[in-house]
Short mmCIF file of C-alpha atoms in Angstrom, two decimals:
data_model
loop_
_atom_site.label_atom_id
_atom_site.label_comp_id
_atom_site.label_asym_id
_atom_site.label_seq_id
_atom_site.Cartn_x
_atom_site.Cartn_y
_atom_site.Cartn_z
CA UNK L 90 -10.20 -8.32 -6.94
CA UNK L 91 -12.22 -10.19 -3.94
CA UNK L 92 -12.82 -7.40 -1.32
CA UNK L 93 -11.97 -7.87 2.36
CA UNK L 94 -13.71 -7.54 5.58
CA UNK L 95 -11.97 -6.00 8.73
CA UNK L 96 -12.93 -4.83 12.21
CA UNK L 97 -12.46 -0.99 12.46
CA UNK L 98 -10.51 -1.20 15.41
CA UNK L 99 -8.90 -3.72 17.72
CA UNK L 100 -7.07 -3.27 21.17
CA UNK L 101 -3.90 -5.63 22.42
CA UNK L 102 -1.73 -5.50 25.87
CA UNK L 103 1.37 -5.37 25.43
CA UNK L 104 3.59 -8.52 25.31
CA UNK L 105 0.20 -10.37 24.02
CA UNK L 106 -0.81 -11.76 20.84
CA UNK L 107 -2.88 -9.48 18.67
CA UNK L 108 -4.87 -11.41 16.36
CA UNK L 109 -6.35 -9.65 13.14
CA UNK L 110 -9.45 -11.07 11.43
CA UNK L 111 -10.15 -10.57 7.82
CA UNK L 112 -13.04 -12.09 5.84
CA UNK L 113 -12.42 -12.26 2.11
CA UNK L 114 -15.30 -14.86 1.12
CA UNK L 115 -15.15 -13.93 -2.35
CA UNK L 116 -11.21 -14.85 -2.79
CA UNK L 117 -10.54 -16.92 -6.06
CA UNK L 118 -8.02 -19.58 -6.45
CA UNK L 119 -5.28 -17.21 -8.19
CA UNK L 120 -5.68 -14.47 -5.21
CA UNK L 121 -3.14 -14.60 -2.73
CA UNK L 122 -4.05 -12.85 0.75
CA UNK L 123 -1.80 -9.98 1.52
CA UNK L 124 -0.73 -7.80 4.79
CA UNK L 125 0.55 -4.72 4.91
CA UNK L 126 0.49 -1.94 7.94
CA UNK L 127 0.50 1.72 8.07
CA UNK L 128 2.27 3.51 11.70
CA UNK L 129 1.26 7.09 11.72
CA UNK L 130 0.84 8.28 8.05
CA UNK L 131 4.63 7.00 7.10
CA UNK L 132 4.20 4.74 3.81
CA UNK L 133 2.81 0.94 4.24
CA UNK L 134 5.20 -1.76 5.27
CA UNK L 135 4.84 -4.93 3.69
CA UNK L 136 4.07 -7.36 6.37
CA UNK L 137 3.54 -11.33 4.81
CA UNK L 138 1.50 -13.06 2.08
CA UNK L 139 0.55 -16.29 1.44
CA UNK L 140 -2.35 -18.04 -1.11
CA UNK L 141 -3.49 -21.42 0.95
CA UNK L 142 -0.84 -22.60 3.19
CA UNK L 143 0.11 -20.74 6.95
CA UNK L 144 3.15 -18.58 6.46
CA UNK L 145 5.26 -17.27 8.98
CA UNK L 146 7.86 -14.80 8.69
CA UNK L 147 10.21 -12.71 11.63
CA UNK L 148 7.05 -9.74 11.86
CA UNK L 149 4.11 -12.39 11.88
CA UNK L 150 2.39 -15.23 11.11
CA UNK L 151 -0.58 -15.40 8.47
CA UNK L 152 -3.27 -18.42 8.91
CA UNK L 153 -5.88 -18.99 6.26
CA UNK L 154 -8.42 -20.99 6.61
CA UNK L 155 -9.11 -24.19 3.90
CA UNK L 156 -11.79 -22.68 2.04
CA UNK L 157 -9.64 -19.91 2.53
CA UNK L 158 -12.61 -17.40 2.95
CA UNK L 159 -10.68 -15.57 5.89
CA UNK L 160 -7.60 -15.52 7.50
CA UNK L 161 -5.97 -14.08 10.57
CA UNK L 162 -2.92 -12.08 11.41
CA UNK L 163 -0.92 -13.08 14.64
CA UNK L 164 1.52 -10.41 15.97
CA UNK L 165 2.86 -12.90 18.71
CA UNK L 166 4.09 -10.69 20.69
CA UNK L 167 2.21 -7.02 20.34
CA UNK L 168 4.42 -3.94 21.63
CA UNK L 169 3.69 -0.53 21.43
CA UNK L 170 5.34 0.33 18.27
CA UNK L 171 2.77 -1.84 16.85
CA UNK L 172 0.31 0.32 16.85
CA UNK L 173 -0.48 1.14 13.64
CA UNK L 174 -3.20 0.72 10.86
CA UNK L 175 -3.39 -3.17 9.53
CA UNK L 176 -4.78 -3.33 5.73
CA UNK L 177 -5.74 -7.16 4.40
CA UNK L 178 -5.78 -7.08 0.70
CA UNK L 179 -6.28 -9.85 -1.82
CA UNK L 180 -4.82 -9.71 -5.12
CA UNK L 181 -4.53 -11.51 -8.59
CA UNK L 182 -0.54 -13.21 -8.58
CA UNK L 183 -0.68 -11.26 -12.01
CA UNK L 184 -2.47 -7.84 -11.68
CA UNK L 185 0.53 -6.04 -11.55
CA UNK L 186 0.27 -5.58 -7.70
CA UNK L 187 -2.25 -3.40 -8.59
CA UNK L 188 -3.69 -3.18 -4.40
CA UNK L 189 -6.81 -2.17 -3.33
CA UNK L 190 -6.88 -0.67 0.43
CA UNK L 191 -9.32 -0.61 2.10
CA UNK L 192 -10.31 1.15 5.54
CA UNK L 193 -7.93 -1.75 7.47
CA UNK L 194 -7.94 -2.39 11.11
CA UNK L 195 -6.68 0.31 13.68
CA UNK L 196 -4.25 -1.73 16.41
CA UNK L 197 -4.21 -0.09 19.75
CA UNK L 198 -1.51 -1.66 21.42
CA UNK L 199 -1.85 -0.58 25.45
CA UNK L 200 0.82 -1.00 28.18
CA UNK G 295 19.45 0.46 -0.29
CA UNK G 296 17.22 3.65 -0.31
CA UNK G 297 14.55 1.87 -1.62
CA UNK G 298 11.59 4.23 -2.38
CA UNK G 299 12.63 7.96 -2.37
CA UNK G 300 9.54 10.61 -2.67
CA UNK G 301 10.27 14.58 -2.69
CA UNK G 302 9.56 16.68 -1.74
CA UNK G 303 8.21 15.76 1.80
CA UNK G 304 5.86 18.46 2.27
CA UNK G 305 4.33 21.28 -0.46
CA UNK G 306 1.67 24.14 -0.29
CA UNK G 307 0.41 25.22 -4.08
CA UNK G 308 -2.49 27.95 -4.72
CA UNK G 309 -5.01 26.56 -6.84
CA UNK G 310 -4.06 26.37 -10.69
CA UNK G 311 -0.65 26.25 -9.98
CA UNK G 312 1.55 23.62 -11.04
CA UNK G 313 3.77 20.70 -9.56
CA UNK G 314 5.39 17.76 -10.04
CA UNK G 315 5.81 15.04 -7.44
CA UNK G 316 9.08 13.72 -8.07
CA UNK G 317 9.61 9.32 -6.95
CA UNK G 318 12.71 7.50 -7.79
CA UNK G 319 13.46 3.57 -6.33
CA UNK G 320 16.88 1.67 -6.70
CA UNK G 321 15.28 -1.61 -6.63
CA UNK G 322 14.76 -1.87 -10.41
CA UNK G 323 11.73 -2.23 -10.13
CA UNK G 324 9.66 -2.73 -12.95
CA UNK G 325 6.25 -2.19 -11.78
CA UNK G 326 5.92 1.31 -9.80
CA UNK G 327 2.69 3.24 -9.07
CA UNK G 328 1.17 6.35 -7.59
CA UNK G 329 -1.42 6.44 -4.43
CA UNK G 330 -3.30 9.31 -2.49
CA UNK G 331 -4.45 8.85 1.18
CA UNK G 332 -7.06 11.42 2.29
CA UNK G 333 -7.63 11.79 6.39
CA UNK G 334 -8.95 8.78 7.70
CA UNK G 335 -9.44 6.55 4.69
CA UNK G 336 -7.55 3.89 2.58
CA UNK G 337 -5.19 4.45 -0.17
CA UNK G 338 -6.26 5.00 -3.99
CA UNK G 339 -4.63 4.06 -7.16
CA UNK G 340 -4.23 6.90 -9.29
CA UNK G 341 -1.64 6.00 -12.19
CA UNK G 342 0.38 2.77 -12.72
CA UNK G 343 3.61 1.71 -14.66
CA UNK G 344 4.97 -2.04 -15.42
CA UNK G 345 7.92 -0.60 -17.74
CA UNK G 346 9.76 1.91 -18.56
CA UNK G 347 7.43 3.83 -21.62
CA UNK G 348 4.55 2.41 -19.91
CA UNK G 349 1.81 3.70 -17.88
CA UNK G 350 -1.94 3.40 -17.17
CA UNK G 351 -5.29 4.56 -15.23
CA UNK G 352 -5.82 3.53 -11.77
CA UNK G 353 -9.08 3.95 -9.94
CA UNK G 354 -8.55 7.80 -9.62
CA UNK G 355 -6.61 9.36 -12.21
CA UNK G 356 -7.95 12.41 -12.99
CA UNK G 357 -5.89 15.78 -12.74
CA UNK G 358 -2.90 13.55 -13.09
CA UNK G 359 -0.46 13.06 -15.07
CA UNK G 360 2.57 10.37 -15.48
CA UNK G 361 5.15 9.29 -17.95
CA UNK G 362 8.17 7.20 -17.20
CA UNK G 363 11.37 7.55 -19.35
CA UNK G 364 13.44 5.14 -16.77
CA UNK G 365 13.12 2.43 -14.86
CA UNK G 366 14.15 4.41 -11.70
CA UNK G 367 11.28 7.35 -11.69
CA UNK G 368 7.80 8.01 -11.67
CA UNK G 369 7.38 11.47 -11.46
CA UNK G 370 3.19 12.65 -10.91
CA UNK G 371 2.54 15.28 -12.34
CA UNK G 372 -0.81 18.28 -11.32
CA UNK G 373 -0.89 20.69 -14.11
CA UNK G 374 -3.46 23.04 -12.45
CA UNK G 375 -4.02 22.13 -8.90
CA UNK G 376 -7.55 21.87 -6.84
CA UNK G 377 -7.87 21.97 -3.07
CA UNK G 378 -9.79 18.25 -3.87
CA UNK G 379 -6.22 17.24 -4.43
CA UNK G 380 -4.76 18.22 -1.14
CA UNK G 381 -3.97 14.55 -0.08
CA UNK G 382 -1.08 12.46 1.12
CA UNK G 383 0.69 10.96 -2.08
CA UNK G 384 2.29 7.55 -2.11
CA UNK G 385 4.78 6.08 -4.38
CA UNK G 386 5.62 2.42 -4.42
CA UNK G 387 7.55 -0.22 -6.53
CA UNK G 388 7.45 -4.03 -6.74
CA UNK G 389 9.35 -6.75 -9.01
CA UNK G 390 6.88 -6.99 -11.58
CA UNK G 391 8.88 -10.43 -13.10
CA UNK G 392 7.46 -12.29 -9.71
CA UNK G 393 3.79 -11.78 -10.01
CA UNK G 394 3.25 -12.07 -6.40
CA UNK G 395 5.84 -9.66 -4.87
CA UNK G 396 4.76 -7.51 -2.42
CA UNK G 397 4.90 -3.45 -2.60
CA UNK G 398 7.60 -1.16 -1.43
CA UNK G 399 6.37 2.28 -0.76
CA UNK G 400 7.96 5.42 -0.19
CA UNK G 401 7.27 7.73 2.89
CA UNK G 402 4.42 10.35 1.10
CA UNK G 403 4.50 13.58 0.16
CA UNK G 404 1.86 15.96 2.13
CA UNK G 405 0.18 18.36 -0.64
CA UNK G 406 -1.98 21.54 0.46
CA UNK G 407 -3.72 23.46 -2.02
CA UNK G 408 -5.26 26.65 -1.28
#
């Protein structure tokens, strides 16, 4: 599986947009990009996918880029309880959902 | 729907002594797998299953061991515990059939070994 690039740790106000970098330069055409967040050491909560096209769903919206070598997460409106640990992952359609995690982005969100 | 159900929430073992981590979804799922989360980094693949009678290696699967009878559990098993294995486990479950379905995990189990 491509591996992904995130910032360590990221700070939002509340009631603004956190945007979430991740680099995956290495992503092949059957990988789709994957988003998934941790809030204090409960289990990860699926956030949205997609492979080329911008998806948007009621948590966030996912933009990838053409040569889809990154993409962003947009929480549009951050509040506290989104504060949590944000994990980009790309994966094979048919590994098996077999994810690898890496160290993922810690979202401050401040009042 | 329950979804992912891990017990139990919390245990304390001495080392060599035995366990097993019991996780059960209601999804049917076919695909289901077992993770560990030590302080401050990402999670780890440790065993995997696509099917009932079917299981593999993930990146870390040593000291572990899995079977699945069902569809609905994926119990981990530690026959002779190390404190190296005092982790945060993770079970989660997807729809194998659609390649591309995302992970449902349950809320962890917090091991200490002594």
């Amino acid at each position: 599986d491509a591996k992904t690039t995130q910032p360590p740790s990221m700070d939002c106000a509340e009631g603004r947009a956190a945007n979430l970098p991740c680099n995956h330069s290495t992503i092949s055409g059957n990988e789709y990009v994957y988003w998934y967040r941790q809030i204090h050491s409960q289990g990860p909560q699926y956030i949205i996918h997609g492979l080329k096209n911008n998806e948007t769903n009621e948590m966030a919206s996912l933009i990838i880029t053409e040569d889809r070598k990154s993409s962003t997460l947009i929480l549009p409106h951050a509040t506290l309880r989104d504060t949590a640990v944000y994990y980009c992952i790309v994966n094979k359609k048919n590994a098996g959902n077999m994810l690898t995690f890496g160290g993922g982005t810690r979202l401050m969100v401040k009042p | 729907n329950a979804g992912v159900t891990q017990t139990p929430k919390f245990q304390v073992l001495k080392t060599g002594q035995s366990m097993t981590l019991q996780c059960a979804q209601d999804m049917n799922h076919e695909y289901m797998s077992w993770y560990r989360q030590d302080p401050g980094m990402g999670l780890r693949l440790i065993h995997y299953s696509v099917g009932a009678g079917i299981t593999d290696q993930g990146e870390v699967p040593n000291g572990y061991n899995v079977s699945r009878s069902t569809t609905e559990d994926f119990p981990l098993r530690l026959l002779s515990a190390a404190p190296s294995q005092t982790s945060v486990y993770f079970c989660a479950s997807s729809d194998w059939d659609r390649g591309n379905s995302p992970l449902h995990f349950g809320n962890g189990t917090r091991l200490t070994v002594t």
